[in-house]
Amino acid sequence: MTPSVLIIEDSLTQAHLIGRLFERAGFRSGVATDRATALKELNRQTWALLAIDIFMAEENSLDHLDTYRQAAPNTPIAVMTAIRKGAPQAASQSHNAARRAKVDFILPKPFQFDDIRQVCAEVI
């Protein structure tokens, strides 16, 4: 069975680009552009990996990690983020917060295919 990743990213363009990288690494990808849609997807099917953008619209996804973990127990979580305009230290602070929250993988944007391939290999 092909492993799958749910990409939770508010930019549909970025989500599709990220999905292509995961597909190239052998994963089937799905996309949710907000937390509500993601939770519906998690209720609908099981995923091998969640790839969650930290800064989505006006919310910080790290504040909702427990919700994602309850909806998808034992599913590895990768968080993704880039530097925010006007808040250059936000990405670094979020990476540190993600480490404290014990996420499985941190993918600072822009990441490369090798980063995705490594995550996929560890998930499999």
XYZ file of C-alpha atoms in Angstrom, residues 8-10 32-39 52-65 67-68 80-81 84 94:
31
model
C -2.063 21.143 5.728
C -1.089 24.412 4.071
C -3.148 27.548 3.481
C -6.258 20.644 3.376
C -6.090 24.440 3.340
C -7.394 24.989 6.862
C -7.696 23.208 10.199
C -11.401 22.338 9.823
C -10.831 20.648 6.464
C -7.788 18.835 7.832
C -9.773 17.440 10.746
C 1.535 21.069 8.720
C 2.365 24.677 7.906
C 2.958 26.519 11.174
C 1.631 29.912 10.084
C -1.763 29.452 8.438
C -3.897 32.530 7.852
C -4.073 34.175 11.257
C -3.370 31.109 13.399
C -0.327 29.261 14.625
C -0.764 25.539 13.994
C 1.465 24.712 16.959
C -1.428 25.856 19.157
C -3.497 23.005 17.692
C -1.014 20.114 17.739
C -6.091 18.457 18.281
C -4.202 16.968 15.345
C 6.848 23.557 7.868
C 7.491 27.260 8.072
C 7.332 35.857 8.133
C 8.450 28.451 16.025
